[in-house]
PDB file of C-alpha atoms in Angstrom:
ATOM      1  CA  MET A 112      -8.739 -25.416  -6.511  1.00 97.00           C
ATOM      2  CA  ASP A 113      -6.414 -22.670  -7.022  1.00 98.00           C
ATOM      3  CA  ILE A 114      -2.963 -22.826  -5.865  1.00 98.00           C
ATOM      4  CA  GLY A 115      -1.319 -19.700  -4.286  1.00 98.00           C
ATOM      5  CA  ILE A 116       2.170 -18.960  -2.754  1.00 98.00           C
ATOM      6  CA  GLY A 117       2.934 -16.825   0.411  1.00 98.00           C
ATOM      7  CA  LEU A 118       6.082 -14.622   0.919  1.00 98.00           C
ATOM      8  CA  PRO A 119       8.315 -15.756   3.695  1.00 97.00           C
ATOM      9  CA  GLY A 120       7.802 -12.398   5.502  1.00 93.00           C
ATOM     10  CA  HIS A 121       7.891 -13.870   8.900  1.00 91.00           C
ATOM     11  CA  ALA A 122      11.290 -15.881   8.431  1.00 93.00           C
ATOM     12  CA  ARG A 123      14.612 -14.417   8.936  1.00 89.00           C
ATOM     13  CA  TRP A 124      14.849 -12.546   5.526  1.00 93.00           C
ATOM     14  CA  THR A 125      17.255  -9.662   5.351  1.00 93.00           C
ATOM     15  CA  ASP A 126      17.033  -8.106   1.834  1.00 95.00           C
ATOM     16  CA  GLY A 127      13.777  -6.881   0.441  1.00 95.00           C
ATOM     17  CA  THR A 128      14.783  -7.482  -3.213  1.00 96.00           C
ATOM     18  CA  VAL A 129      14.478 -11.251  -2.359  1.00 97.00           C
ATOM     19  CA  LEU A 130      10.851 -10.905  -1.687  1.00 97.00           C
ATOM     20  CA  VAL A 131      10.297  -8.973  -5.109  1.00 98.00           C
ATOM     21  CA  GLU A 132      12.155 -11.970  -6.809  1.00 98.00           C
ATOM     22  CA  TRP A 133       9.700 -14.386  -5.011  1.00 98.00           C
ATOM     23  CA  ALA A 134       6.794 -12.361  -6.685  1.00 98.00           C
ATOM     24  CA  ARG A 135       8.497 -12.523 -10.151  1.00 98.00           C
ATOM     25  CA  ARG A 136       9.023 -16.401  -9.909  1.00 98.00           C
ATOM     26  CA  ALA A 137       5.499 -17.004  -8.403  1.00 98.00           C
ATOM     27  CA  GLU A 138       3.977 -15.403 -11.550  1.00 98.00           C
ATOM     28  CA  ALA A 139       6.486 -16.986 -13.966  1.00 97.00           C
ATOM     29  CA  ARG A 140       5.712 -20.458 -12.287  1.00 97.00           C
ATOM     30  CA  GLY A 141       2.031 -20.008 -12.634  1.00 97.00           C
ATOM     31  CA  PHE A 142       0.810 -19.579  -9.012  1.00 98.00           C
ATOM     32  CA  ALA A 143      -2.724 -17.961  -8.838  1.00 98.00           C
ATOM     33  CA  THR A 144      -1.913 -15.666  -5.776  1.00 98.00           C
ATOM     34  CA  LEU A 145       1.051 -14.167  -4.183  1.00 98.00           C
ATOM     35  CA  SER A 146       0.203 -13.287  -0.404  1.00 98.00           C
ATOM     36  CA  VAL A 147       1.835 -11.707   2.527  1.00 98.00           C
ATOM     37  CA  SER A 148       1.280 -11.938   6.142  1.00 96.00           C
ATOM     38  CA  ASP A 149       1.211  -9.031   8.778  1.00 97.00           C
ATOM     39  CA  ARG A 150       2.607  -8.369  12.338  1.00 95.00           C
ATOM     40  CA  LEU A 151       3.915  -5.246  13.790  1.00 95.00           C
ATOM     41  CA  ALA A 152       6.053  -6.591  16.597  1.00 92.00           C
ATOM     42  CA  TRP A 153       8.203  -8.794  14.272  1.00 92.00           C
ATOM     43  CA  TRP A 154      10.344  -8.412  11.088  1.00 88.00           C
ATOM     44  CA  THR A 155       7.360  -9.086   9.008  1.00 95.00           C
ATOM     45  CA  PRO A 156       7.264  -6.651   6.078  1.00 96.00           C
ATOM     46  CA  GLU A 157       4.351  -3.882   5.930  1.00 97.00           C
ATOM     47  CA  PRO A 158       2.078  -5.864   3.701  1.00 98.00           C
ATOM     48  CA  LEU A 159       0.545  -2.978   1.397  1.00 98.00           C
ATOM     49  CA  ILE A 160       4.023  -1.626   0.656  1.00 98.00           C
ATOM     50  CA  THR A 161       5.141  -5.100  -0.215  1.00 98.00           C
ATOM     51  CA  LEU A 162       2.250  -5.876  -2.369  1.00 98.00           C
ATOM     52  CA  ALA A 163       2.869  -2.599  -4.220  1.00 98.00           C
ATOM     53  CA  ALA A 164       6.379  -3.429  -5.192  1.00 98.00           C
ATOM     54  CA  ALA A 165       4.875  -7.024  -5.997  1.00 98.00           C
ATOM     55  CA  ALA A 166       2.568  -5.248  -8.435  1.00 98.00           C
ATOM     56  CA  GLY A 167       5.126  -3.370 -10.044  1.00 98.00           C
ATOM     57  CA  ALA A 168       7.293  -6.454 -10.726  1.00 98.00           C
ATOM     58  CA  THR A 169       4.169  -8.632 -12.110  1.00 98.00           C
ATOM     59  CA  SER A 170       1.212  -8.048 -14.453  1.00 97.00           C
ATOM     60  CA  ARG A 171      -1.096 -11.174 -13.778  1.00 98.00           C
ATOM     61  CA  ILE A 172      -0.633 -12.950 -10.390  1.00 98.00           C
ATOM     62  CA  ARG A 173      -3.352 -11.923  -7.930  1.00 98.00           C
ATOM     63  CA  LEU A 174      -2.282 -10.283  -4.890  1.00 98.00           C
ATOM     64  CA  MET A 175      -3.520 -10.633  -1.285  1.00 98.00           C
ATOM     65  CA  THR A 176      -2.963  -9.794   2.420  1.00 98.00           C
ATOM     66  CA  SER A 177      -3.147 -13.021   4.374  1.00 95.00           C
ATOM     67  CA  VAL A 178      -4.174 -11.626   6.895  1.00 96.00           C
ATOM     68  CA  LEU A 179      -3.961  -7.797   7.379  1.00 98.00           C
ATOM     69  CA  LEU A 180      -4.316  -6.691  10.991  1.00 97.00           C
ATOM     70  CA  ALA A 181      -7.026  -4.171  10.041  1.00 97.00           C
ATOM     71  CA  PRO A 182      -7.464  -2.411  13.533  1.00 97.00           C
ATOM     72  CA  LEU A 183      -3.744  -1.503  13.534  1.00 97.00           C
ATOM     73  CA  ARG A 184      -4.615   1.061  10.823  1.00 97.00           C
ATOM     74  CA  ALA A 185      -6.139   3.609  12.918  1.00 96.00           C
ATOM     75  CA  ASN A 186      -6.321   6.433  10.429  1.00 97.00           C
ATOM     76  CA  HIS A 187      -9.270   4.866   8.230  1.00 97.00           C
ATOM     77  CA  ALA A 188      -9.179   7.512   5.570  1.00 97.00           C
ATOM     78  CA  LEU A 189      -5.579   7.061   5.001  1.00 97.00           C
ATOM     79  CA  PHE A 190      -6.070   3.321   4.902  1.00 97.00           C
ATOM     80  CA  ALA A 191      -8.846   3.740   2.315  1.00 97.00           C
ATOM     81  CA  LYS A 192      -6.591   5.813   0.206  1.00 97.00           C
ATOM     82  CA  THR A 193      -3.632   3.205   0.359  1.00 98.00           C
ATOM     83  CA  VAL A 194      -5.756   0.476  -0.647  1.00 98.00           C
ATOM     84  CA  ALA A 195      -7.233   2.343  -3.523  1.00 97.00           C
ATOM     85  CA  THR A 196      -3.737   3.306  -4.662  1.00 98.00           C
ATOM     86  CA  LEU A 197      -2.641  -0.084  -4.652  1.00 98.00           C
ATOM     87  CA  ASP A 198      -5.546  -1.365  -6.249  1.00 98.00           C
ATOM     88  CA  GLN A 199      -4.755   1.219  -9.048  1.00 98.00           C
ATOM     89  CA  LEU A 200      -1.118   0.067  -9.213  1.00 98.00           C
ATOM     90  CA  ALA A 201      -2.051  -3.511  -9.446  1.00 98.00           C
ATOM     91  CA  GLY A 202      -5.011  -3.117 -11.884  1.00 98.00           C
ATOM     92  CA  PRO A 203      -8.728  -4.254 -11.671  1.00 98.00           C
ATOM     93  CA  GLY A 204      -9.407  -7.589  -9.932  1.00 97.00           C
ATOM     94  CA  ARG A 205      -5.802  -8.499  -8.835  1.00 98.00           C
ATOM     95  CA  LEU A 206      -5.974  -7.381  -5.240  1.00 98.00           C
ATOM     96  CA  ARG A 207      -7.902  -9.019  -2.306  1.00 98.00           C
ATOM     97  CA  LEU A 208      -7.678  -8.054   1.229  1.00 98.00           C
ATOM     98  CA  GLY A 209      -7.560 -10.836   3.739  1.00 98.00           C
ATOM     99  CA  LEU A 210      -8.494  -9.055   7.036  1.00 98.00           C
ATOM    100  CA  ALA A 211      -8.592  -9.967  10.769  1.00 98.00           C
ATOM    101  CA  PRO A 212      -8.989  -8.233  14.046  1.00 97.00           C
ATOM    102  CA  GLY A 213      -5.587  -9.570  15.385  1.00 95.00           C
ATOM    103  CA  LEU A 214      -4.692 -11.544  18.689  1.00 91.00           C
ATOM    104  CA  ARG A 215      -1.429 -10.156  19.866  1.00 92.00           C
ATOM    105  CA  GLN A 216      -1.659  -7.483  22.398  1.00 94.00           C
ATOM    106  CA  ASP A 217       2.080  -6.466  21.866  1.00 94.00           C
ATOM    107  CA  ASP A 218       1.050  -5.305  18.131  1.00 95.00           C
ATOM    108  CA  PHE A 219      -1.673  -2.954  19.536  1.00 96.00           C
ATOM    109  CA  GLU A 220       0.561  -1.767  22.506  1.00 96.00           C
ATOM    110  CA  LEU A 221       3.164  -0.718  20.068  1.00 95.00           C
ATOM    111  CA  SER A 222       0.477   0.959  17.934  1.00 95.00           C
ATOM    112  CA  GLU A 223      -1.018   2.889  20.897  1.00 95.00           C
ATOM    113  CA  VAL A 224      -4.371   1.259  19.660  1.00 96.00           C
ATOM    114  CA  ASP A 225      -6.648   0.102  22.216  1.00 97.00           C
ATOM    115  CA  TYR A 226      -6.928  -3.686  22.073  1.00 97.00           C
ATOM    116  CA  GLY A 227     -10.243  -4.026  23.779  1.00 97.00           C
ATOM    117  CA  THR A 228     -12.148  -2.211  21.084  1.00 97.00           C
ATOM    118  CA  ARG A 229     -10.364  -3.366  18.117  1.00 97.00           C
ATOM    119  CA  GLY A 230     -13.638  -5.083  16.942  1.00 97.00           C
ATOM    120  CA  ALA A 231     -15.601  -1.958  16.866  1.00 97.00           C
ATOM    121  CA  GLN A 232     -12.674  -0.177  15.353  1.00 97.00           C
ATOM    122  CA  PHE A 233     -12.329  -2.808  12.509  1.00 98.00           C
ATOM    123  CA  ASP A 234     -16.017  -2.199  11.623  1.00 98.00           C
ATOM    124  CA  ARG A 235     -15.677   1.441  11.434  1.00 97.00           C
ATOM    125  CA  LEU A 236     -12.726   0.941   9.179  1.00 98.00           C
ATOM    126  CA  LEU A 237     -14.646  -1.232   6.841  1.00 98.00           C
ATOM    127  CA  ASP A 238     -17.462   1.398   6.919  1.00 97.00           C
ATOM    128  CA  ARG A 239     -14.763   3.966   5.593  1.00 96.00           C
ATOM    129  CA  LEU A 240     -13.238   1.444   2.968  1.00 96.00           C
ATOM    130  CA  ALA A 241     -16.883   1.168   1.465  1.00 95.00           C
ATOM    131  CA  THR A 242     -17.224   4.870   1.336  1.00 94.00           C
ATOM    132  CA  ALA A 243     -13.952   5.172  -0.601  1.00 91.00           C
ATOM    133  CA  THR A 244     -15.525   3.548  -3.598  1.00 90.00           C
ATOM    134  CA  THR A 245     -18.251   6.091  -4.158  1.00 89.00           C
ATOM    135  CA  ASP A 246     -17.945   9.420  -6.019  1.00 86.00           C
ATOM    136  CA  ASP A 247     -19.071  11.333  -2.904  1.00 88.00           C
ATOM    137  CA  ASP A 248     -15.691  10.702  -0.890  1.00 91.00           C
ATOM    138  CA  PRO A 249     -13.536  13.615  -1.029  1.00 94.00           C
ATOM    139  CA  VAL A 250     -10.453  11.316  -0.634  1.00 93.00           C
ATOM    140  CA  GLY A 251      -9.159   9.784  -3.750  1.00 90.00           C
ATOM    141  CA  PRO A 252      -8.231   7.890  -5.822  1.00 96.00           C
ATOM    142  CA  ARG A 253     -11.072   5.620  -6.625  1.00 96.00           C
ATOM    143  CA  PRO A 254     -10.194   1.733  -6.746  1.00 97.00           C
ATOM    144  CA  ALA A 255      -9.673   0.246 -10.103  1.00 97.00           C
ATOM    145  CA  THR A 256     -11.614  -2.780  -9.195  1.00 97.00           C
ATOM    146  CA  PRO A 257     -15.324  -1.652  -9.176  1.00 96.00           C
ATOM    147  CA  GLY A 258     -16.603  -1.541  -5.812  1.00 95.00           C
ATOM    148  CA  GLY A 259     -13.097  -1.842  -4.648  1.00 97.00           C
ATOM    149  CA  PRO A 260     -10.933  -5.064  -3.773  1.00 98.00           C
ATOM    150  CA  ALA A 261     -12.473  -8.220  -2.693  1.00 98.00           C
ATOM    151  CA  LEU A 262     -12.691  -8.877   1.084  1.00 98.00           C
ATOM    152  CA  LEU A 263     -12.021 -11.974   2.881  1.00 98.00           C
ATOM    153  CA  PHE A 264     -12.093 -12.348   6.650  1.00 98.00           C
ATOM    154  CA  GLY A 265     -10.062 -14.571   8.988  1.00 98.00           C
ATOM    155  CA  GLY A 266     -11.137 -16.061  12.442  1.00 96.00           C
ATOM    156  CA  THR A 267     -13.964 -18.524  13.510  1.00 96.00           C
ATOM    157  CA  SER A 268     -16.030 -16.091  15.717  1.00 97.00           C
ATOM    158  CA  LYS A 269     -19.518 -14.776  15.241  1.00 97.00           C
ATOM    159  CA  ALA A 270     -18.251 -11.557  14.345  1.00 97.00           C
ATOM    160  CA  THR A 271     -16.223 -13.110  11.532  1.00 98.00           C
ATOM    161  CA  LEU A 272     -19.442 -14.855  10.200  1.00 98.00           C
ATOM    162  CA  ARG A 273     -21.183 -11.434  10.528  1.00 98.00           C
ATOM    163  CA  ARG A 274     -18.610  -9.566   8.414  1.00 98.00           C
ATOM    164  CA  ILE A 275     -18.305 -12.287   5.681  1.00 98.00           C
ATOM    165  CA  ALA A 276     -22.011 -12.300   5.318  1.00 98.00           C
ATOM    166  CA  ALA A 277     -22.562  -8.474   5.315  1.00 97.00           C
ATOM    167  CA  ARG A 278     -19.448  -7.458   3.631  1.00 97.00           C
ATOM    168  CA  GLY A 279     -16.962 -10.234   2.165  1.00 98.00           C
ATOM    169  CA  THR A 280     -16.627 -12.503  -0.412  1.00 98.00           C
ATOM    170  CA  GLY A 281     -15.397 -15.419   1.764  1.00 98.00           C
ATOM    171  CA  TRP A 282     -13.255 -16.670   4.487  1.00 98.00           C
ATOM    172  CA  ILE A 283      -9.403 -17.101   4.717  1.00 98.00           C
ATOM    173  CA  ALA A 284      -8.039 -19.723   7.472  1.00 97.00           C
ATOM    174  CA  GLY A 285      -4.488 -19.334   8.628  1.00 94.00           C
ATOM    175  CA  ASP A 286      -2.371 -22.279   9.819  1.00 93.00           C
ATOM    176  CA  ALA A 287      -5.352 -24.161   8.339  1.00 96.00           C
ATOM    177  CA  THR A 288      -6.197 -28.055   8.931  1.00 97.00           C
ATOM    178  CA  VAL A 289      -8.504 -29.809   6.777  1.00 98.00           C
ATOM    179  CA  GLU A 290     -10.415 -30.752  10.130  1.00 97.00           C
ATOM    180  CA  GLY A 291     -10.686 -26.991  10.803  1.00 97.00           C
ATOM    181  CA  VAL A 292     -12.040 -26.152   7.469  1.00 98.00           C
ATOM    182  CA  GLN A 293     -14.513 -29.084   7.774  1.00 97.00           C
ATOM    183  CA  ASP A 294     -15.803 -27.687  10.994  1.00 97.00           C
ATOM    184  CA  PHE A 295     -16.056 -24.163  10.182  1.00 98.00           C
ATOM    185  CA  THR A 296     -17.676 -24.110   6.707  1.00 97.00           C
ATOM    186  CA  PRO A 297     -20.929 -25.415   7.559  1.00 98.00           C
ATOM    187  CA  HIS A 298     -21.505 -22.314   9.863  1.00 98.00           C
ATOM    188  CA  LEU A 299     -19.968 -20.202   7.061  1.00 98.00           C
ATOM    189  CA  ARG A 300     -22.459 -21.335   4.238  1.00 97.00           C
ATOM    190  CA  GLN A 301     -25.310 -21.061   6.811  1.00 98.00           C
ATOM    191  CA  ALA A 302     -24.558 -17.586   7.626  1.00 98.00           C
ATOM    192  CA  TRP A 303     -24.237 -16.642   3.782  1.00 98.00           C
ATOM    193  CA  ALA A 304     -27.428 -18.132   3.038  1.00 98.00           C
ATOM    194  CA  ASP A 305     -29.174 -16.650   6.081  1.00 98.00           C
ATOM    195  CA  ALA A 306     -27.928 -13.107   4.642  1.00 98.00           C
ATOM    196  CA  GLY A 307     -29.636 -13.954   1.401  1.00 98.00           C
ATOM    197  CA  ARG A 308     -26.281 -13.739  -0.402  1.00 97.00           C
ATOM    198  CA  PRO A 309     -26.210 -15.305  -3.901  1.00 97.00           C
ATOM    199  CA  GLY A 310     -23.777 -18.218  -4.792  1.00 97.00           C
ATOM    200  CA  SER A 311     -21.297 -19.432  -2.154  1.00 97.00           C
ATOM    201  CA  PRO A 312     -18.642 -17.746  -0.126  1.00 98.00           C
ATOM    202  CA  ARG A 313     -15.061 -18.224  -1.074  1.00 98.00           C
ATOM    203  CA  VAL A 314     -13.056 -20.621   1.028  1.00 98.00           C
ATOM    204  CA  VAL A 315      -9.153 -19.925   1.170  1.00 98.00           C
ATOM    205  CA  ALA A 316      -6.906 -21.954   3.440  1.00 98.00           C
ATOM    206  CA  SER A 317      -3.108 -21.182   4.043  1.00 98.00           C
ATOM    207  CA  VAL A 318      -0.713 -23.567   5.237  1.00 98.00           C
ATOM    208  CA  MET A 319       3.215 -23.370   6.183  1.00 97.00           C
ATOM    209  CA  TYR A 320       5.830 -25.018   3.846  1.00 98.00           C
ATOM    210  CA  ALA A 321       9.528 -25.362   3.225  1.00 98.00           C
ATOM    211  CA  LEU A 322      11.098 -27.856   1.015  1.00 98.00           C
ATOM    212  CA  GLY A 323      14.681 -29.057   0.279  1.00 97.00           C
ATOM    213  CA  PRO A 324      17.471 -30.470   2.308  1.00 96.00           C
ATOM    214  CA  ASP A 325      17.221 -27.500   4.885  1.00 96.00           C
ATOM    215  CA  ALA A 326      13.433 -27.555   5.140  1.00 97.00           C
ATOM    216  CA  GLU A 327      12.858 -28.926   8.509  1.00 95.00           C
ATOM    217  CA  PRO A 328      15.690 -26.552  10.258  1.00 95.00           C
ATOM    218  CA  ALA A 329      14.060 -23.706   8.212  1.00 94.00           C
ATOM    219  CA  ILE A 330      10.479 -24.670   9.565  1.00 95.00           C
ATOM    220  CA  SER A 331      11.935 -24.874  12.983  1.00 94.00           C
ATOM    221  CA  ASP A 332      13.508 -21.459  13.063  1.00 93.00           C
ATOM    222  CA  ALA A 333      10.856 -19.454  11.330  1.00 92.00           C
ATOM    223  CA  ILE A 334       7.910 -20.967  13.078  1.00 91.00           C
ATOM    224  CA  GLY A 335       9.412 -21.867  16.216  1.00 88.00           C
ATOM    225  CA  SER A 336      10.558 -18.206  16.859  1.00 87.00           C
ATOM    226  CA  TYR A 337       7.372 -16.707  15.392  1.00 87.00           C
ATOM    227  CA  TYR A 338       5.169 -18.585  17.660  1.00 85.00           C
ATOM    228  CA  ALA A 339       7.514 -18.491  20.789  1.00 81.00           C
ATOM    229  CA  PHE A 340       5.083 -16.126  22.535  1.00 79.00           C
ATOM    230  CA  ALA A 341       2.469 -18.816  22.926  1.00 76.00           C
ATOM    231  CA  GLY A 342       4.733 -21.200  24.703  1.00 81.00           C
ATOM    232  CA  ASN A 343       6.641 -24.342  23.458  1.00 85.00           C
ATOM    233  CA  GLU A 344       3.582 -26.438  22.955  1.00 87.00           C
ATOM    234  CA  TYR A 345       1.864 -24.190  20.576  1.00 83.00           C
ATOM    235  CA  ALA A 346       5.060 -23.607  18.614  1.00 84.00           C
ATOM    236  CA  HIS A 347       5.743 -27.364  18.276  1.00 88.00           C
ATOM    237  CA  TYR A 348       2.362 -27.680  17.093  1.00 88.00           C
ATOM    238  CA  GLY A 349       2.950 -25.095  14.395  1.00 90.00           C
ATOM    239  CA  ILE A 350       6.022 -26.935  13.286  1.00 91.00           C
ATOM    240  CA  SER A 351       4.350 -30.335  13.197  1.00 93.00           C
ATOM    241  CA  ILE A 352       1.594 -29.259  10.806  1.00 93.00           C
ATOM    242  CA  ALA A 353       3.956 -27.458   8.507  1.00 95.00           C
ATOM    243  CA  TYR A 354       4.774 -29.257   4.973  1.00 97.00           C
ATOM    244  CA  THR A 355       8.438 -30.206   4.334  1.00 97.00           C
ATOM    245  CA  ARG A 356       7.931 -33.008   1.614  1.00 97.00           C
ATOM    246  CA  SER A 357       6.767 -33.085  -1.820  1.00 96.00           C
ATOM    247  CA  GLU A 358       4.361 -36.097  -1.095  1.00 96.00           C
ATOM    248  CA  GLN A 359       3.014 -34.091   1.848  1.00 96.00           C
ATOM    249  CA  ILE A 360       2.033 -31.248  -0.366  1.00 97.00           C
ATOM    250  CA  THR A 361       0.308 -33.345  -3.298  1.00 96.00           C
ATOM    251  CA  ALA A 362      -1.767 -34.945  -0.285  1.00 97.00           C
ATOM    252  CA  ALA A 363      -2.668 -31.708   1.312  1.00 97.00           C
ATOM    253  CA  ILE A 364      -3.986 -30.362  -2.179  1.00 97.00           C
ATOM    254  CA  ALA A 365      -6.147 -33.348  -2.537  1.00 97.00           C
ATOM    255  CA  ALA A 366      -7.487 -33.193   0.970  1.00 98.00           C
ATOM    256  CA  PHE A 367      -8.102 -29.521   1.169  1.00 98.00           C
ATOM    257  CA  ASP A 368      -9.870 -29.691  -2.384  1.00 98.00           C
ATOM    258  CA  GLN A 369     -11.836 -32.533  -1.025  1.00 97.00           C
ATOM    259  CA  ALA A 370     -12.797 -30.419   1.967  1.00 97.00           C
ATOM    260  CA  GLY A 371     -14.414 -27.823  -0.313  1.00 97.00           C
ATOM    261  CA  CYS A 372     -11.488 -25.062  -0.502  1.00 98.00           C
ATOM    262  CA  ASP A 373     -11.372 -22.645  -3.437  1.00 98.00           C
ATOM    263  CA  GLU A 374      -7.814 -22.070  -3.053  1.00 98.00           C
ATOM    264  CA  LEU A 375      -4.830 -23.426  -0.868  1.00 98.00           C
ATOM    265  CA  ILE A 376      -1.909 -20.970  -0.086  1.00 98.00           C
ATOM    266  CA  PHE A 377       1.514 -22.417   0.787  1.00 98.00           C
ATOM    267  CA  MET A 378       3.464 -19.971   2.930  1.00 98.00           C
ATOM    268  CA  GLY A 379       7.205 -19.804   2.668  1.00 98.00           C
ATOM    269  CA  ASN A 380       9.485 -20.287   5.637  1.00 97.00           C
ATOM    270  CA  ASP A 381      12.729 -20.170   3.812  1.00 97.00           C
ATOM    271  CA  PRO A 382      13.678 -16.814   2.292  1.00 96.00           C
ATOM    272  CA  ASP A 383      15.576 -18.360  -0.622  1.00 97.00           C
ATOM    273  CA  PRO A 384      13.729 -17.814  -3.755  1.00 97.00           C
ATOM    274  CA  ALA A 385      14.609 -21.302  -4.986  1.00 98.00           C
ATOM    275  CA  GLN A 386      11.724 -22.403  -2.713  1.00 98.00           C
ATOM    276  CA  VAL A 387       9.298 -21.069  -5.383  1.00 98.00           C
ATOM    277  CA  ASP A 388      10.797 -23.482  -8.068  1.00 97.00           C
ATOM    278  CA  LEU A 389      10.649 -26.353  -5.560  1.00 97.00           C
ATOM    279  CA  LEU A 390       6.950 -26.003  -4.786  1.00 98.00           C
ATOM    280  CA  ALA A 391       6.121 -25.406  -8.275  1.00 97.00           C
ATOM    281  CA  LYS A 392       7.850 -28.731  -9.313  1.00 96.00           C
ATOM    282  CA  ALA A 393       6.172 -30.442  -6.103  1.00 96.00           C
ATOM    283  CA  ILE A 394       2.670 -29.665  -7.632  1.00 94.00           C
ATOM    284  CA  ASP A 395       3.737 -29.901 -11.346  1.00 84.00           C
ATOM    285  CA  LEU A 396       2.378 -26.335 -11.983  1.00 70.00           C
ATOM    286  CA  ASN A 397       4.030 -26.176 -15.472  1.00 52.00           C
ATOM    287  CA  ARG A 398       2.743 -29.653 -16.579  1.00 45.00           C
TER     288      ARG A 398
END
């Protein structure tokens, strides 16, 4: 199972160069993937711009949105151009797009994008993204990756299964639990088989972490405020399932591996780049 690391974009970062330093350290420490999350009504950095900076600061580590709120990108041709440009900057095979329709209505209100039709808009965007890989598309450039970057879809709905089976390479689960992965993957593999897809879908799970003496306050501050919109009960749940000790992290790796995950991504909650080194040490990446 691959191990990735997620930028602390939803935490209280104040200096964008810190996120670039996370990218450099993540590659130097041997993580398989660097991911970035997405929100509009928050201080989360714009994901594709952030990954462009990470692409320029690194050369090998894979880059992923985890997840991009796709329907907010209402100009589908411009989105396709942006993705193709980022794929060119990163180089073939490095970029993967984790995509989801989004849940927060305030993100859509601020974008002046209709929340109720976001699923249909999502599908139209995917159609346009596919067109961007063909020689007939007047919008350029073409992606560096043949066929365009790999697509993974978030969520557990029937529409998610449909999009994965028709267009995707797999599923990405945010704030994942082992039980949640075990519950959904049989439906995922069945949908994949029913569509006649060869092989098996990739399963990626992401979880929250912070390490060191200030881990628990960092988790409480970052996750508590991020999920406050859903009420105290949900915010406390998010805090409770985050990982703050090395032994929890090693146990999570074993459990998600046993559950059939292909990759586990630890999303940062403390902007200090030393968090990259602490995580690498906890899982002994450089052994």
